[in-house]
Amino acid sequence: MPQVPQTFFDALAVRTWCGLALQALGRAREEIDAINVYPVADGDTGTNLYLTVESAAAAVDAVFAGHEVGSRRPERPSLAQAVRAMAHGALIGARGNSGTILAQLLRGMAQVLAADDAPHTDGPGLRLALRRAADSARQAVAHPVEGTVLTVASAAADAAGKAEGDCGAVARAAHEGALAALAATPGQLAVLERAGVVDAGGRGLVAVLGALVETLTGEAPRGVPTSLSAGHARGEGDAAEPHLCPDAAATPEDGGPAFEVIYLLEADDDAVARLRRQLDALGDSLVVVGGDGLWNVHVHVDDAGAAVEAGVEAGRPYRIRITHFGAGDVHTARGERPPVERVQRAVVAVVPGEGLAGLYADAGATTVLARPGEPPASGELLHAVRRAHAREVVLLPNDAELRHTAAAAAEQARTEGIRVALIPTRSAVQGIAALAVHEPERRFDEDVVAMTSAAGATRYAEVAVAEEQSWTMAGICQAGDVLGLIDGDVAVIGSDVTATAETVLDRMLAAGGELVTVVLGDEVPRSVADRLEARVREAYLAVDTVVYRGGRQGSLVLIGVE
């Protein structure tokens, strides 16, 4: 169905653009992976771009969800809120070299579009945003190379700068400039010329800009390759189309670093400036993007430990991902992985804090860390399922909001021949109950039934602090109130963490129970758990209590009653 044209670029256009860009990258992902030869022929550029945009789209959707009917806020967020969410989502979800650069492109646009908090922008505003995007991305790369996505982004900004008219005209010009620059990339970078392909990151950016054209004009642009068929070879088809050939000899450059290191980093500007110098001396393909205290760091090095240690010196690194560029750890030139010996069964679980991640890992689960306000995307869950290297996987989302995301990851995994069962756990304490009865030696169906039964028999609660005034099932709460939620609904509004947790516990145990699980957040003193344990001993005979430290988990206290 064609999109409705939009003369101006506003919050709704941001949301539409993210959705269309995700669809475009989904369609082009495999072909982009197949032509990925620079800087490393690891066949994952399309996947990394997709995951980056998926994170951006999810962040924008979350902002819109907070402004829907029933909220005291306006029905639709502002342009500034939407673009900031898009940039932040891309930053925390950026994958690989190209995904990190795309995150900076979106951040550069957001800096312009959110500057005056206007409800929308026009053609000149979009021109300026595209210019800032290209310039900021180039500045984020330690040693810019022509013939890459940076070249394509600069060409798009140059073409947009010469365009006159509304946002649709500017977007069309940017897309056409990017497409022409993409076709020229093999003549600028020797490795592309030898392989007979265009730059993969640039190809992804063309898809993203094509989605912008469709958002603003209602029509998908012509002349964008949609397959790797022979008809796209040089001399055939539209003269503006770049050469795409999956059968080219896509070999990586010899003698490159052994590891790709990526992490998010909380640090100030001065510390990041020192970090750039340190990492530049350690390796290559250095890209550091972000600002305002949060950064995404990407580098290729031989000493992965030194790259992480440099981050520790600069601030607080987390979501650390280290990939070895050996044949057993990354894609080959054509995006294929050598076979890996699989175990029969594994459990993959989303956990809300480092402490629980350790607990789940000790029990044999493959974990995905969900930091407060940063839910994992389906691609991250799919990666964890693959990383488990199992024929059968039990997936525990541990959050009601992640059920559809987990279902999408499970469906994709099934197409790859992995048998996946999704247990709809809504809290980490339900996941703990499920994991406690997990027996890999049982038949898969029997194991899933037992785990589902254990999770379903566990009531869950959490104690958290209200961020703003709002209506709840227990009445009106004010910002700063302590809330006790049982099975997802606010049941208690209080002012003290311990007293609220006790009230919640009493209400849960009124219906009976045999085991109470308490998970304390980072900032909660042990005395809270001691009081809850004492309460159980004094008032509820034959009920046991176990206590865990959850780390930075969002909630102050999690409680489970089996």
XYZ file of C-alpha atoms in Angstrom:
562
model
C 0.000 0.000 0.000
C 1.506 3.384 -0.952
C 2.358 5.814 1.821
C 0.558 9.141 2.165
C 2.927 11.952 1.099
C 4.113 14.322 3.827
C 5.269 17.843 2.947
C 6.939 18.272 6.323
C 9.123 15.984 8.404
C 7.510 15.484 11.817
C 7.348 12.861 14.583
C 4.957 10.633 12.636
C 7.303 10.781 9.642
C 10.180 9.663 11.883
C 8.182 6.642 12.987
C 7.135 5.809 9.431
C 10.699 6.214 8.176
C 12.079 3.836 10.796
C 9.468 1.226 9.927
C 10.034 1.489 6.174
C 13.827 1.487 6.604
C 13.560 -1.691 8.669
C 11.457 -3.321 5.957
C 13.889 -2.214 3.244
C 16.899 -3.557 5.122
C 15.013 -6.763 5.855
C 14.511 -7.285 2.131
C 18.101 -6.352 1.271
C 19.853 -7.910 4.274
C 21.056 -11.095 2.580
C 22.341 -9.354 -0.540
C 24.162 -6.739 1.557
C 25.723 -9.495 3.673
C 26.850 -11.239 0.490
C 28.757 -8.212 -0.876
C 30.380 -7.310 2.461
C 34.137 -7.342 1.763
C 35.378 -4.203 3.549
C 36.835 -3.613 6.080
C 36.475 -7.347 6.864
C 34.709 -9.881 4.655
C 32.608 -11.255 7.508
C 29.293 -11.183 5.650
C 27.252 -9.397 8.311
C 26.899 -5.742 7.261
C 23.261 -6.148 6.200
C 22.420 -7.939 9.433
C 24.207 -5.308 11.523
C 22.384 -2.453 9.785
C 19.066 -4.237 10.252
C 19.673 -4.734 13.993
C 20.724 -1.106 14.383
C 17.569 0.223 12.713
C 15.429 -2.303 14.577
C 16.687 -0.822 17.853
C 16.017 2.714 16.594
C 12.484 1.807 15.472
C 11.713 0.144 18.808
C 12.826 3.264 20.690
C 10.564 5.490 18.564
C 7.634 3.109 19.018
C 8.166 3.252 22.778
C 7.942 7.057 22.749
C 4.686 6.908 20.807
C 3.314 4.248 23.173
C 3.870 6.637 26.069
C 1.701 9.266 24.400
C -1.302 7.166 23.478
C -4.867 7.563 24.698
C -5.143 7.398 28.467
C -1.972 9.371 29.045
C -1.960 12.905 30.402
C 0.588 13.821 27.720
C -0.241 14.990 24.174
C -1.398 12.182 21.912
C 1.688 12.421 19.696
C 5.309 13.113 20.725
C 7.203 16.086 19.360
C 9.692 15.860 16.504
C 12.511 16.419 19.009
C 11.354 13.527 21.190
C 11.019 11.204 18.210
C 14.420 11.943 16.652
C 16.185 11.784 20.016
C 14.619 8.392 20.661
C 15.625 7.243 17.176
C 19.222 8.344 17.710
C 19.433 6.835 21.198
C 17.920 3.548 20.054
C 20.386 3.324 17.181
C 23.269 4.161 19.510
C 22.561 1.446 22.054
C 21.687 -1.115 19.376
C 24.461 -0.332 16.864
C 26.234 -3.397 15.502
C 29.467 -3.588 13.540
C 31.339 -0.857 11.725
C 28.473 0.138 9.432
C 25.813 0.036 12.140
C 27.925 2.263 14.374
C 28.372 4.787 11.553
C 24.641 4.709 10.779
C 23.941 5.447 14.451
C 26.115 8.548 14.192
C 24.371 9.618 10.979
C 21.037 9.464 12.788
C 22.487 11.271 15.793
C 23.768 14.062 13.534
C 20.301 14.476 12.041
C 18.738 14.513 15.501
C 21.056 17.282 16.669
C 19.648 19.576 13.986
C 16.017 18.462 14.028
C 15.694 18.677 17.819
C 17.543 21.978 18.204
C 14.560 24.344 18.356
C 11.866 21.831 19.429
C 9.698 22.793 16.446
C 6.734 20.483 15.614
C 8.174 19.757 12.167
C 10.892 20.752 9.735
C 10.813 21.756 6.072
C 13.105 21.219 3.089
C 15.902 23.549 4.253
C 15.808 21.953 7.703
C 16.149 18.467 6.253
C 19.034 19.630 4.038
C 20.858 20.915 7.098
C 20.159 17.690 9.008
C 21.595 15.514 6.230
C 24.688 17.723 6.069
C 25.242 17.482 9.813
C 24.729 13.723 9.635
C 27.421 13.201 6.998
C 29.905 15.515 8.696
C 29.455 14.056 12.172
C 29.797 10.483 10.897
C 33.044 11.333 9.122
C 34.376 12.963 12.298
C 33.535 9.854 14.326
C 35.780 7.640 12.190
C 39.450 7.789 13.163
C 40.733 7.357 9.589
C 37.991 7.965 6.987
C 38.304 5.961 3.773
C 36.709 6.976 0.466
C 34.558 4.436 -1.333
C 32.691 3.568 1.861
C 29.399 4.552 3.479
C 31.043 7.856 4.456
C 31.455 8.745 0.784
C 27.851 7.814 0.052
C 26.599 9.884 2.989
C 28.620 12.927 1.904
C 27.312 12.639 -1.658
C 23.746 12.426 -0.354
C 24.269 15.592 1.700
C 25.887 17.395 -1.245
C 22.982 16.526 -3.539
C 20.417 17.477 -0.913
C 22.140 20.831 -0.432
C 21.491 21.719 -4.078
C 17.821 20.690 -3.995
C 14.975 23.172 -3.817
C 11.477 22.524 -2.591
C 9.874 20.566 0.236
C 11.195 17.618 2.213
C 10.199 15.152 -0.497
C 12.326 16.941 -3.095
C 15.293 17.047 -0.709
C 14.954 13.350 0.120
C 14.783 12.421 -3.587
C 17.926 14.427 -4.323
C 19.768 12.838 -1.392
C 18.790 9.355 -2.536
C 19.844 9.997 -6.136
C 23.173 11.446 -5.001
C 23.770 8.437 -2.755
C 22.901 5.985 -5.521
C 25.352 7.612 -7.948
C 28.090 7.646 -5.296
C 27.428 4.000 -4.485
C 27.916 3.013 -8.127
C 31.321 4.735 -8.078
C 32.642 3.032 -4.916
C 34.436 0.169 -6.729
C 36.632 2.738 -8.472
C 37.606 4.282 -5.128
C 38.446 1.196 -3.088
C 40.651 -1.533 -4.531
C 39.137 -4.373 -2.520
C 35.703 -3.546 -3.975
C 37.097 -3.403 -7.502
C 38.772 -6.787 -7.106
C 35.590 -8.334 -5.754
C 33.400 -6.625 -8.353
C 30.965 -5.251 -5.770
C 29.838 -1.922 -4.366
C 30.333 -0.959 -0.735
C 27.934 -2.905 1.494
C 27.503 -0.133 4.060
C 26.786 2.370 1.305
C 24.242 -0.019 -0.196
C 22.493 -0.150 3.164
C 22.427 3.637 3.423
C 20.833 3.849 -0.029
C 18.067 1.554 1.259
C 17.554 3.773 4.313
C 17.389 6.911 2.172
C 14.999 5.164 -0.193
C 12.722 4.591 2.793
C 12.960 8.321 3.568
C 11.817 9.142 0.016
C 8.872 6.762 0.375
C 7.972 8.312 3.728
C 7.894 11.850 2.354
C 6.511 11.270 -1.158
C 4.399 8.158 -0.788
C 6.342 6.415 -3.557
C 9.295 4.052 -3.333
C 12.166 5.338 -5.520
C 13.108 3.517 -8.702
C 16.568 2.358 -9.649
C 17.427 0.649 -6.352
C 18.644 -2.938 -6.823
C 16.470 -5.443 -4.983
C 18.328 -8.676 -5.760
C 21.720 -10.028 -6.697
C 20.635 -11.257 -10.107
C 22.945 -11.081 -13.101
C 20.812 -8.278 -14.478
C 22.465 -5.946 -12.034
C 25.893 -6.498 -13.526
C 27.696 -3.566 -15.074
C 26.328 -2.737 -18.523
C 22.863 -4.208 -17.912
C 19.741 -2.610 -16.515
C 19.473 0.961 -15.328
C 22.721 2.877 -15.827
C 22.387 4.352 -12.338
C 22.376 0.936 -10.701
C 25.599 -0.230 -9.080
C 27.260 -3.520 -9.887
C 26.264 -6.303 -7.526
C 27.773 -9.751 -7.966
C 27.512 -12.479 -5.318
C 29.975 -14.761 -7.055
C 32.924 -12.385 -6.904
C 36.041 -13.380 -5.016
C 35.320 -11.471 -1.830
C 38.416 -12.024 0.227
C 39.464 -10.012 3.280
C 42.598 -7.988 3.344
C 45.564 -9.976 4.665
C 47.204 -9.205 7.966
C 44.265 -7.419 9.590
C 43.521 -7.463 13.325
C 42.100 -10.646 14.816
C 39.206 -9.257 16.861
C 36.270 -6.891 16.576
C 35.495 -5.222 19.923
C 32.283 -3.271 20.530
C 30.897 -1.852 23.741
C 28.701 0.883 25.135
C 30.587 3.283 27.376
C 29.491 5.742 30.036
C 32.234 8.396 30.119
C 32.840 12.130 29.795
C 34.182 13.844 26.674
C 37.759 14.223 27.927
C 38.025 10.546 28.821
C 36.671 9.554 25.397
C 39.229 11.766 23.670
C 42.006 9.869 25.496
C 40.307 6.568 24.692
C 40.297 7.375 20.964
C 44.062 7.903 21.039
C 44.635 4.664 22.934
C 42.454 2.547 20.667
C 43.843 4.157 17.518
C 47.284 2.946 18.587
C 45.958 -0.562 19.263
C 44.177 -1.289 15.964
C 42.091 0.021 13.087
C 38.482 0.551 11.922
C 38.037 2.754 14.987
C 34.616 4.398 15.263
C 33.454 6.146 18.440
C 29.969 7.653 18.287
C 27.601 9.235 20.775
C 27.818 12.023 23.308
C 26.176 13.385 26.455
C 27.905 10.731 28.536
C 26.970 7.655 26.460
C 29.127 6.303 23.629
C 29.292 3.313 21.315
C 32.861 2.145 20.720
C 33.912 -0.052 17.769
C 37.466 -1.125 16.928
C 39.400 -3.980 15.278
C 42.392 -5.095 17.353
C 44.723 -8.004 18.020
C 44.570 -7.470 21.797
C 40.881 -7.495 22.711
C 41.663 -7.371 26.424
C 43.629 -4.142 26.024
C 40.728 -2.548 24.135
C 38.328 -3.396 26.946
C 40.793 -2.275 29.618
C 41.096 1.085 27.852
C 37.328 1.414 28.139
C 37.469 0.615 31.859
C 40.046 3.367 32.316
C 37.809 5.825 30.458
C 34.555 5.032 32.236
C 32.111 2.141 32.533
C 31.927 -0.173 29.524
C 29.037 -2.628 29.205
C 27.317 -4.760 26.550
C 30.811 -5.820 25.534
C 30.904 -7.933 22.359
C 34.126 -9.505 21.122
C 34.162 -11.361 17.795
C 37.146 -13.310 16.515
C 37.749 -12.969 12.791
C 38.801 -16.612 12.579
C 37.026 -19.089 10.338
C 35.169 -20.604 13.254
C 33.745 -17.386 14.643
C 32.566 -15.180 11.796
C 30.960 -15.458 8.383
C 33.067 -16.452 5.447
C 33.179 -14.286 2.341
C 29.798 -15.526 1.139
C 28.070 -15.210 4.468
C 28.316 -18.913 5.339
C 29.503 -20.297 8.670
C 31.382 -23.554 8.970
C 29.391 -26.189 10.870
C 29.606 -25.975 14.651
C 29.077 -29.005 16.882
C 25.708 -28.512 18.566
C 24.505 -29.618 21.969
C 21.074 -31.179 22.159
C 19.292 -28.551 24.265
C 19.868 -25.109 25.725
C 17.989 -22.382 27.574
C 18.184 -18.760 26.419
C 16.921 -16.168 28.889
C 16.554 -12.379 29.014
C 17.688 -11.099 32.413
C 17.365 -7.566 33.833
C 20.642 -7.297 35.762
C 24.236 -8.493 35.930
C 23.657 -10.402 39.164
C 20.806 -12.420 37.705
C 22.799 -12.946 34.527
C 25.459 -14.681 36.619
C 22.821 -16.772 38.394
C 21.236 -17.881 35.123
C 24.642 -18.573 33.547
C 25.651 -20.717 36.526
C 22.495 -22.745 35.895
C 23.614 -23.298 32.310
C 21.520 -20.695 30.484
C 22.689 -18.429 27.670
C 21.748 -14.931 28.773
C 20.782 -11.657 27.110
C 21.153 -8.648 29.401
C 18.272 -6.151 29.328
C 19.320 -2.911 30.979
C 16.638 -0.510 32.291
C 15.014 1.271 29.360
C 17.015 -0.768 26.822
C 15.018 -3.908 25.898
C 16.794 -6.281 23.514
C 15.640 -6.448 19.896
C 14.590 -9.674 18.183
C 17.925 -9.803 16.364
C 19.778 -9.852 19.678
C 17.617 -12.730 20.929
C 18.142 -14.588 17.649
C 21.905 -14.109 17.993
C 21.737 -15.606 21.499
C 19.760 -18.594 20.208
C 22.419 -19.162 17.556
C 25.188 -18.650 20.122
C 23.720 -21.443 22.260
C 24.651 -23.909 19.433
C 21.778 -26.252 20.311
C 19.328 -28.316 18.289
C 16.573 -27.473 20.790
C 16.188 -24.166 22.625
C 13.847 -23.060 25.390
C 13.427 -19.273 25.253
C 12.528 -17.297 28.401
C 11.703 -13.604 27.647
C 11.037 -12.843 31.368
C 9.037 -9.733 30.424
C 5.482 -9.448 29.101
C 6.584 -6.606 26.804
C 9.140 -8.883 25.121
C 6.758 -11.672 24.177
C 6.253 -10.550 20.564
C 9.958 -9.756 20.176
C 10.863 -13.225 21.457
C 8.232 -14.818 19.208
C 9.790 -13.139 16.152
C 13.249 -14.416 17.134
C 11.889 -17.914 17.713
C 10.143 -17.959 14.334
C 13.325 -16.938 12.544
C 15.345 -19.547 14.434
C 12.888 -22.248 13.369
C 13.486 -21.383 9.712
C 17.163 -22.155 10.386
C 16.346 -25.646 11.617
C 16.435 -24.956 15.363
C 13.564 -26.322 17.439
C 12.471 -23.465 19.717
C 9.859 -23.396 22.476
C 8.844 -20.002 23.849
C 7.711 -20.030 27.475
C 5.817 -16.759 28.118
C 7.571 -15.831 31.366
C 6.705 -12.298 32.454
C 9.325 -11.835 35.164
C 12.832 -13.044 35.935
C 11.515 -14.850 39.036
C 9.230 -16.931 36.828
C 12.285 -17.716 34.715
C 14.168 -18.848 37.825
C 11.298 -21.218 38.662
C 11.300 -22.609 35.130
C 15.064 -23.057 35.105
C 14.945 -24.873 38.456
C 12.941 -27.766 36.953
C 14.784 -27.840 33.614
C 16.170 -31.316 32.800
C 17.986 -31.620 29.438
C 17.776 -35.435 29.591
C 13.967 -35.394 29.365
C 12.089 -35.380 26.094
C 11.860 -31.831 24.777
C 8.070 -31.602 25.047
C 8.077 -32.944 28.596
C 10.787 -30.507 29.641
C 8.892 -27.562 28.133
C 5.657 -28.611 29.880
C 7.429 -28.893 33.246
C 9.139 -25.518 32.847
C 5.916 -23.842 31.689
C 4.023 -25.301 34.637
C 6.647 -24.084 37.131
C 6.643 -20.581 35.635
C 2.839 -20.416 35.556
C 2.622 -21.479 39.214
C 4.846 -18.574 40.258
C 3.186 -15.268 41.093
C 5.484 -12.319 40.576
C 5.755 -8.833 41.994
C 8.090 -5.880 41.925
C 8.736 -2.798 43.998
C 9.644 0.306 42.007
C 9.597 4.085 42.248
C 7.003 6.087 40.288
C 8.579 8.426 37.746
C 5.551 10.724 37.410
C 2.000 11.270 38.581
C -0.433 8.765 37.089
C -3.622 6.784 37.623
C -3.196 3.207 38.860
C -5.378 0.308 40.010
C -4.560 1.384 43.587
C -5.308 5.088 43.089
C -3.334 8.144 42.019
C 0.424 7.981 42.614
C 2.856 10.881 42.659
C 6.392 11.011 41.300
C 8.685 9.452 43.914
C 6.048 7.167 45.454
C 7.050 3.563 46.075
C 4.845 1.231 44.058
C 4.159 -2.432 44.710
C 3.052 -4.246 41.552
C 1.578 -7.750 41.674
C 1.335 -9.677 38.399
C 1.942 -6.424 36.520
C -0.719 -4.244 38.211
C -0.098 -1.607 40.879
C -1.505 -3.007 44.140
C 0.203 -0.847 46.762
C 1.263 2.815 46.871
C 3.636 3.633 49.717
C 6.531 5.791 50.788
C 8.930 3.186 52.207
C 10.564 0.361 50.274
C 10.587 -2.158 53.138
C 6.998 -1.492 54.234
C 5.703 -1.630 50.664
C 7.568 -4.875 49.974
C 6.130 -6.417 53.179
C 2.590 -5.451 52.192
C 3.083 -6.924 48.734
C 4.493 -10.133 50.199
C 1.562 -10.508 52.610
C -0.955 -10.109 49.805
C 0.827 -12.686 47.676
C 1.138 -15.256 50.480
C -2.523 -14.823 51.444
C -3.270 -17.216 48.578
C -0.663 -19.699 49.828
C 2.856 -20.555 48.758
C 5.840 -22.787 49.437
C 8.846 -20.753 48.311
C 9.531 -17.003 48.243
C 12.255 -15.683 45.915
C 13.558 -12.175 46.562
C 15.851 -10.371 44.125
C 17.386 -7.121 45.357
C 18.452 -4.308 43.048
C 21.811 -2.580 43.235
C 20.727 0.282 45.481
C 18.642 -1.707 47.961
C 20.266 -2.588 51.322
C 20.380 -6.206 52.476
C 18.260 -5.166 55.468
C 15.190 -5.145 53.195
C 15.659 -8.830 52.409
C 16.384 -9.592 56.077
C 13.067 -8.016 57.053
C 11.181 -9.972 54.403
C 12.815 -13.236 55.497
C 11.885 -12.481 59.114
C 8.308 -11.710 58.073
C 8.012 -15.080 56.323
C 9.468 -16.964 59.328
C 7.143 -15.200 61.782
C 3.869 -15.391 59.862
C 4.071 -18.214 57.328
C 5.099 -21.631 58.575
C 6.754 -24.086 56.163
C 7.498 -21.356 53.600
C 11.144 -21.060 52.528
C 12.892 -17.896 51.318
C 15.849 -17.456 48.966
C 17.553 -14.121 48.251
C 19.635 -13.041 45.262
C 21.409 -9.858 44.239
C 20.184 -8.762 40.815
C 22.466 -5.800 40.067
C 21.146 -2.868 38.021
C 17.761 -4.378 37.214
C 15.364 -1.427 36.992
C 13.137 -2.560 39.875
C 14.186 -2.086 43.495
C 12.937 -5.543 44.488
C 11.557 -8.532 42.579
C 9.470 -11.086 44.473
C 8.307 -14.498 43.351
C 5.988 -16.863 45.218
C 5.742 -20.485 44.134
